[in-house]
C-alpha positions as a LaTeX table, in Angstrom:
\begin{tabular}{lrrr}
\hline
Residue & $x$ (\AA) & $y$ (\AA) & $z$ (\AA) \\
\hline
Unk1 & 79.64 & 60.55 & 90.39 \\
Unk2 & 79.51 & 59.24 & 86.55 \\
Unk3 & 79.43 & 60.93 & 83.18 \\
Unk4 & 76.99 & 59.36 & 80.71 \\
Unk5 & 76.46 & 59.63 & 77.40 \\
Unk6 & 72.72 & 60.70 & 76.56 \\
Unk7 & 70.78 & 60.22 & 74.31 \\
Unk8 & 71.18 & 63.45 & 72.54 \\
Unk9 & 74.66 & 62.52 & 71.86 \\
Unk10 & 75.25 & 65.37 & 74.90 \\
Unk11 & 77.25 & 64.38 & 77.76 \\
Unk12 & 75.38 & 64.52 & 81.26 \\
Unk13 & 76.38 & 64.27 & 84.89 \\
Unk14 & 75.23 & 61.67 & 87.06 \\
Unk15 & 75.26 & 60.95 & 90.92 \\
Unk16 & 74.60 & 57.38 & 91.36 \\
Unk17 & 73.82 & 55.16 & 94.37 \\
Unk18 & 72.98 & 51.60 & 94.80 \\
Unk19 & 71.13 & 49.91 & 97.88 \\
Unk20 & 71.33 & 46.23 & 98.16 \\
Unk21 & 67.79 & 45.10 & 99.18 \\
Unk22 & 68.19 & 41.42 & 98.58 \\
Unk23 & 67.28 & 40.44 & 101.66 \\
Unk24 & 63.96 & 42.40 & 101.69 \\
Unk25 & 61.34 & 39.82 & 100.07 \\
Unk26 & 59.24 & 43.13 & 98.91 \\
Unk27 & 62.40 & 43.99 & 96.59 \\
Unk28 & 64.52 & 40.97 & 96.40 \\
Unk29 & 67.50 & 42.95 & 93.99 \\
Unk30 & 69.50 & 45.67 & 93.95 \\
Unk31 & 67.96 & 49.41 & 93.39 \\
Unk32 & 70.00 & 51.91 & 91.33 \\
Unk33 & 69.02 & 55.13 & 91.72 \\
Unk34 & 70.43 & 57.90 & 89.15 \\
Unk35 & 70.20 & 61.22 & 89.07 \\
Unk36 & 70.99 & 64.29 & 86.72 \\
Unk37 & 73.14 & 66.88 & 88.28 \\
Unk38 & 74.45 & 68.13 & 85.37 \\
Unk39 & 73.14 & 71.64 & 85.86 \\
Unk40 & 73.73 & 71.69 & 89.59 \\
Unk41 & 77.41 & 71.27 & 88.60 \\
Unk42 & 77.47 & 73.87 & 85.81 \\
Unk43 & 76.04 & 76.68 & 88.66 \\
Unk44 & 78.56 & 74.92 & 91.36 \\
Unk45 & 81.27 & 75.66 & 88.53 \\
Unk46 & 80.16 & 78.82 & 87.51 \\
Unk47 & 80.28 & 79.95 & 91.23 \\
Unk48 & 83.55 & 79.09 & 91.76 \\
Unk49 & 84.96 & 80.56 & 88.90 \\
Unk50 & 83.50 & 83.82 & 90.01 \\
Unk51 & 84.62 & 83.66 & 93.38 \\
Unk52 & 88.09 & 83.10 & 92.26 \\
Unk53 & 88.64 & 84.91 & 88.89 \\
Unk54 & 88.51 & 88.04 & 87.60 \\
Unk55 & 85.28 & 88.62 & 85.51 \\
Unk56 & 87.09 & 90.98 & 82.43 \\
Unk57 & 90.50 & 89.60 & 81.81 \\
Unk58 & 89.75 & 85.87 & 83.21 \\
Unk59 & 92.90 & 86.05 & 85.24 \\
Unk60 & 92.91 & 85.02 & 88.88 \\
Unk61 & 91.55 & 87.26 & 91.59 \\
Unk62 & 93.08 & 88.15 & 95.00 \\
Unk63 & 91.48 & 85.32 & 96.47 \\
Unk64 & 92.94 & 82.53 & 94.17 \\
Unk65 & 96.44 & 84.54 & 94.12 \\
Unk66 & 96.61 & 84.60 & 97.91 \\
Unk67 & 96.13 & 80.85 & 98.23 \\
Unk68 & 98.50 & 80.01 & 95.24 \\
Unk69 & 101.00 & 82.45 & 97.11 \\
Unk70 & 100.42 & 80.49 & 100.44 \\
Unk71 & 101.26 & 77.04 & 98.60 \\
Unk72 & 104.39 & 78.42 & 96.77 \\
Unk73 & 106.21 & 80.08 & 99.71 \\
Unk74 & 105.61 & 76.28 & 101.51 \\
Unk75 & 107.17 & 74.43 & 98.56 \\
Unk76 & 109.79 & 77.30 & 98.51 \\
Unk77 & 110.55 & 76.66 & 101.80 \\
Unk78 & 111.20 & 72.89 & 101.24 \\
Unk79 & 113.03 & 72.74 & 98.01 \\
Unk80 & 115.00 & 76.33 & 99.07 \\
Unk81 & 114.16 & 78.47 & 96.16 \\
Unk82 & 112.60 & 81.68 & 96.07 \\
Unk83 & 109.27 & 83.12 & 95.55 \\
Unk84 & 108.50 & 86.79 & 94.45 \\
Unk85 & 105.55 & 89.04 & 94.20 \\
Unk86 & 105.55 & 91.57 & 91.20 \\
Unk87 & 103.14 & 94.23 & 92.12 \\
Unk88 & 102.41 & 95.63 & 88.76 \\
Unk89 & 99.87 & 99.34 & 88.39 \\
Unk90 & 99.24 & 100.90 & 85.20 \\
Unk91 & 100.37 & 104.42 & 84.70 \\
Unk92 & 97.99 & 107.32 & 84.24 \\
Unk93 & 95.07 & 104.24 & 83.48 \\
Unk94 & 92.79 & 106.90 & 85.40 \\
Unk95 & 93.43 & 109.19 & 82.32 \\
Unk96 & 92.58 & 106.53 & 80.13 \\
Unk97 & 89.12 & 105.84 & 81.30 \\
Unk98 & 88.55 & 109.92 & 82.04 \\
Unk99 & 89.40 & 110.79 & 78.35 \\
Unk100 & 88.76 & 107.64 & 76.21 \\
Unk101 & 85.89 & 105.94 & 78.09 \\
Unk102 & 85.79 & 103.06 & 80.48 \\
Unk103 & 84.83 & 100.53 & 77.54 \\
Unk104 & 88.50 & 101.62 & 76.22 \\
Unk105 & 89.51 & 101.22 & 79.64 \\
Unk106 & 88.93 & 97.59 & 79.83 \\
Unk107 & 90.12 & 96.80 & 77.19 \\
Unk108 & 93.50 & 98.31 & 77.91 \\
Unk109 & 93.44 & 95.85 & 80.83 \\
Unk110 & 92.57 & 92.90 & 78.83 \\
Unk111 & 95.31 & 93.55 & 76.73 \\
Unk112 & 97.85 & 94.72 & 79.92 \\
Unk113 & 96.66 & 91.04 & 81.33 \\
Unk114 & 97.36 & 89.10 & 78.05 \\
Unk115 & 100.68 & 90.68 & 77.60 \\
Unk116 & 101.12 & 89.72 & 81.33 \\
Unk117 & 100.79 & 86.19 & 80.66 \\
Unk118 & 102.92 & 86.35 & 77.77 \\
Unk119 & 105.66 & 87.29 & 79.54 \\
Unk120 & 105.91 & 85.09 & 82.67 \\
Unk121 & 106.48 & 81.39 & 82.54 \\
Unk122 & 103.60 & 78.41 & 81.85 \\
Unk123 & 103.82 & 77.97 & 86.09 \\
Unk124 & 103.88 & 80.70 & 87.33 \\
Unk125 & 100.26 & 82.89 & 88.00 \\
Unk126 & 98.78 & 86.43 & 86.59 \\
Unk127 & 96.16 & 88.08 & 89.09 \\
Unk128 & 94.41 & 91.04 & 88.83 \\
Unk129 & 93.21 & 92.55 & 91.84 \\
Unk130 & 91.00 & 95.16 & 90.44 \\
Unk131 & 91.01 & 98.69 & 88.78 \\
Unk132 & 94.67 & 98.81 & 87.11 \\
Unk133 & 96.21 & 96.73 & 89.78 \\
Unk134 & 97.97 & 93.54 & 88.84 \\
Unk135 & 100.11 & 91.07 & 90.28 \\
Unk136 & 102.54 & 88.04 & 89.24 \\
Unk137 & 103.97 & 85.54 & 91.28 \\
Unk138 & 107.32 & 83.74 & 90.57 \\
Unk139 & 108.28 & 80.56 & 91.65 \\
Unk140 & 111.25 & 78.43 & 91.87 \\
Unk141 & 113.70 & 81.45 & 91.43 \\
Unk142 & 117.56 & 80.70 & 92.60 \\
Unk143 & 118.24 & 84.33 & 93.02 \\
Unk144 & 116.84 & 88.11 & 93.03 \\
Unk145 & 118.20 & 88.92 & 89.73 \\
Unk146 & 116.12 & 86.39 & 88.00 \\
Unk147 & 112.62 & 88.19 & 89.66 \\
Unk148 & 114.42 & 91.59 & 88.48 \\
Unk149 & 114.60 & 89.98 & 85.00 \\
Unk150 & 110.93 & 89.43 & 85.10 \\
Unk151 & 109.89 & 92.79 & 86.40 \\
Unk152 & 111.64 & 94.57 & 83.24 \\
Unk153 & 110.67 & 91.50 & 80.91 \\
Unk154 & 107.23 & 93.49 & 81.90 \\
Unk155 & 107.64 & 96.97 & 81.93 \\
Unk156 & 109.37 & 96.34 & 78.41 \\
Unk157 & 106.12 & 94.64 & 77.02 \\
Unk158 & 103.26 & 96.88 & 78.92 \\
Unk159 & 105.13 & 100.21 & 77.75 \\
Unk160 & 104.24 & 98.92 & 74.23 \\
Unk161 & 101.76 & 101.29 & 72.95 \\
Unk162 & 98.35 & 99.53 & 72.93 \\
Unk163 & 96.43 & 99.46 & 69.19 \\
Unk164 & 92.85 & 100.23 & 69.94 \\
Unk165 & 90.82 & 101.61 & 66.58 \\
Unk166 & 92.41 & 104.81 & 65.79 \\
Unk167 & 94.13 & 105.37 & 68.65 \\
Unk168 & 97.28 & 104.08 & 70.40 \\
Unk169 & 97.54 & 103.74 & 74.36 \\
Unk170 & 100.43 & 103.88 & 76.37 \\
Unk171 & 100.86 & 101.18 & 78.57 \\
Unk172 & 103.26 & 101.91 & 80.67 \\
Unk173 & 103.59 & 100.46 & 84.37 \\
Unk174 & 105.51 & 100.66 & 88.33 \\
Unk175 & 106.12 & 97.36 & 89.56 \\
Unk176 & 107.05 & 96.38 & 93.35 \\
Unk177 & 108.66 & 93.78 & 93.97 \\
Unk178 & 109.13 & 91.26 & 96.98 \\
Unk179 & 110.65 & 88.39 & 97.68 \\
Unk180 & 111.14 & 85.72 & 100.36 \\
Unk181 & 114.83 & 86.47 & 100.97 \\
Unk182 & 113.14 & 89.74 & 102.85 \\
Unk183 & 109.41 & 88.17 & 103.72 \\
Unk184 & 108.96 & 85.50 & 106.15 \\
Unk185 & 105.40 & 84.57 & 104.78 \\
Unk186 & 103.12 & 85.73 & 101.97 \\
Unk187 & 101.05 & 88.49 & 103.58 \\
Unk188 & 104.73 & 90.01 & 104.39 \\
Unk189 & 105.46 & 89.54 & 100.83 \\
Unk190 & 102.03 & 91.73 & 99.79 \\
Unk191 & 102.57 & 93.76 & 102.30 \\
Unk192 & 106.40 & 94.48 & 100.96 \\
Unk193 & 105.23 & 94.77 & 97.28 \\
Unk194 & 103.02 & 96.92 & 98.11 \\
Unk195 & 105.34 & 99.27 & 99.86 \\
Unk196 & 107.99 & 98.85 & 97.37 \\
Unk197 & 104.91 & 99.55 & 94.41 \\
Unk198 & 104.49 & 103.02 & 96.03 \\
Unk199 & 108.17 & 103.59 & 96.18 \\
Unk200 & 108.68 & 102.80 & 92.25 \\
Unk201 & 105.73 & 105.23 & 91.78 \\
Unk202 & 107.22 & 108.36 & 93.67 \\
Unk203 & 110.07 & 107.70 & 92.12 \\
Unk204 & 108.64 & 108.12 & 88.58 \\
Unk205 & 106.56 & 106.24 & 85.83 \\
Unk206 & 107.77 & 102.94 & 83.77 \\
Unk207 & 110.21 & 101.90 & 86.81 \\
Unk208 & 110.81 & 98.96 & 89.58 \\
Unk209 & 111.64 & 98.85 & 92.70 \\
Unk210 & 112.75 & 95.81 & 94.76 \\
Unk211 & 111.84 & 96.04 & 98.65 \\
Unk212 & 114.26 & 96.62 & 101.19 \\
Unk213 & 114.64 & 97.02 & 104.77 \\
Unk214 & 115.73 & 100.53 & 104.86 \\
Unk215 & 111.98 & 100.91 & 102.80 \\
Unk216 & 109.99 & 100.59 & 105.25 \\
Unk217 & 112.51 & 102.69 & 107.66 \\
Unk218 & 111.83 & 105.80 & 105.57 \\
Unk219 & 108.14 & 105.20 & 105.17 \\
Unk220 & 107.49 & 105.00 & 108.48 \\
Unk221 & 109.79 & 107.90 & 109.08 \\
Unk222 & 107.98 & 109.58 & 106.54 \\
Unk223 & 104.44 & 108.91 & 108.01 \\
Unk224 & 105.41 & 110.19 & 111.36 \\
Unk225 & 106.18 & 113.33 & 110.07 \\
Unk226 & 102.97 & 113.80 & 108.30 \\
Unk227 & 101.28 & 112.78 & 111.26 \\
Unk228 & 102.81 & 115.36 & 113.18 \\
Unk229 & 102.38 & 118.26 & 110.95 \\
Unk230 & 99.05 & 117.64 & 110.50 \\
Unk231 & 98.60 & 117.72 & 114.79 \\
Unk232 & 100.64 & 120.77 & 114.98 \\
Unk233 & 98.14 & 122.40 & 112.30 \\
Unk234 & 95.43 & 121.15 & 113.85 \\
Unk235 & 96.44 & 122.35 & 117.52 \\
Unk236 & 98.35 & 125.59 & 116.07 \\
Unk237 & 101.62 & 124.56 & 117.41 \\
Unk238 & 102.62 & 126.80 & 114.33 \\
Unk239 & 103.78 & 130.71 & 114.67 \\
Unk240 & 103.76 & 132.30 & 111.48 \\
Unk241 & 106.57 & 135.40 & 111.15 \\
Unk242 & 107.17 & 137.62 & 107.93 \\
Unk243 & 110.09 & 138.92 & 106.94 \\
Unk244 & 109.33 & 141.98 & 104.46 \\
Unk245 & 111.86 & 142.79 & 102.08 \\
Unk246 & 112.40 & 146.88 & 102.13 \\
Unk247 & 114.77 & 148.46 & 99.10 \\
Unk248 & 116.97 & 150.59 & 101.19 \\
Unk249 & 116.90 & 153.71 & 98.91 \\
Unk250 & 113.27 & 154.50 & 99.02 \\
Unk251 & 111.91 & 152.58 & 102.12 \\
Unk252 & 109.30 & 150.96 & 100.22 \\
Unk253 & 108.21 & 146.86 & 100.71 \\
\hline
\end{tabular}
C-alpha cells in the first residue's frame, strides 16, 4: 500500500505488487504492477465512519462506545483505576422538536454534544446513542467523587440556555451514572446507568444519580408489583366496595 504523488499535484492511493520473473526467458525482469485504489478507500472510509459515528453531531455511536468501553474496563482492570458510564438524556427534548421543529431539534443536540465534549477530558469519549440520549465514558478515575465531578461539570453546562435565532432553549439534562466499583464488566455498567438514568429522572429534571445496589432492589420490587396489579385487573382478583357518605341530619348521600 503506497501514497503517490500525481500528477495533478493530488495525492492518490496505490496497492502495489511486484513478481520476480527473471527466470522466465519470455520476461526476463521484474513486473510492477500498480493500481489506484484511491476511491475504493474513500467508500471503505466512508463506511466505517458511518457504521461507527453518529451522522448529526459526529460523535461516536453505540457501536464505537461499546468497544471503547470494553478496552477501558480491561486497562482499568490492570492499572486499578476506575471507569464510569455517564448516561446523559435531555429534558423535555420531545417538547423541543413538538413545538420548535425537528430542524431546531438537531441542532439542540449538536450543540448538547459540543458542550459535551467541552466538558470531559481530551481521552476520554462522547457517544450519542440516538434521539436525546447521550453517553460519556471516564477513564482512569481514582475514586467515585471524581465521576460525580464530571456528571455536574455537565448538568452545569447543558442547563445553559441554548441561543438559537430568536429563541433560547433550555438544555437541561438526568444523568446515570455507573461505575466499575459496582459493575463487573461493561454491559453491567450500561445496564447500571441505565437503571440509575431512570432513577435521576423520577426523581426530577437537571439531577444525577449514581447506581447502587439497593437500585436495582427497589426496581425490581417495583416491577413486581406492577406486574401483579396488572394480573389481578386482568383476572378481576379486585372487589370494588363504596362507602357513601350520609349527613346524619337529613339522610341524604
Amino acid at each position: 500500500n503506497w501514497r503517490m504523488l500525481h500528477t495533478d499535484g493530488g495525492v492518490i492511493e496505490v496497492e502495489a505488487s511486484f513478481q520476480d520473473l527473471r527466470d522466465d526467458r519470455t520476461v526476463c525482469g521484474v513486473v510492477a504492477t500498480l493500481r489506484d485504489v484511491t476511491e475504493r478507500r474513500r467508500m471503505e472510509s466512508e463506511l466505517t465512519h458511518q457504521a461507527f459515528y453518529d451522522t448529526l453531531t459526529g460523535l461516536p455511536n453505540r457501536a464505537l462506545f461499546t468497544e471503547r468501553l470494553r478496552d477501558a474496563v480491561e486497562r482499568a482492570e490492570a492499572n486499578g483505576t476506575l471507569v464510569g458510564v455517564l448516561f446523559i438524556d435531555l429534558d423535555d427534548f420531545k417538547v423541543v422538536n413538538d413545538t420548535m421543529g425537528h430542524t431546531v431539534g438537531d441542532e439542540v443536540l449538536v450543540t448538547a454534544g459540543e458542550r459535551l465534549m467541552a466538558t470531559v477530558r481530551a481521552h476520554d469519549t462522547v457517544a450519542r446513542f440516538g434521539g436525546d440520549e447521550f453517553a460519556a465514558l471516564i477513564e482512569d478515575a481514582t475514586e467515585a467523587e471524581e465521576i460525580d465531578a464530571v456528571a455536574t461539570r455537565v448538568l452545569a453546562m447543558l442547563a445553559q440556555p441554548i441561543p438559537l435565532g430568536e429563541h433560547l432553549v433550555g438544555g437541561a439534562a438526568s444523568i446515570g451514572i455507573a461505575t466499575t466499583i459496582e459493575a463487573l464488566d461493561g454491559p453491567d455498567l450500561m445496564r447500571q446507568a441505565d437503571l440509575a438514568l431512570h432513577v435521576a429522572k423520577t426523581a426530577g429534571k437537571g439531577q444525577w444519580r449514581r447506581y447502587q445496589t439497593e437500585l436495582h432492589t427497589r426496581l425490581l420490587e417495583r416491577m413486581e408489583i406492577k406486574s401483579d396489579l396488572e394480573e389481578a385487573v386482568a383476572t378481576g382478583a379486585f372487589l370494588l366496595h363504596f362507602q357513601p357518605i350520609v349527613a346524619l341530619d337529613s339522610g341524604g348521600t
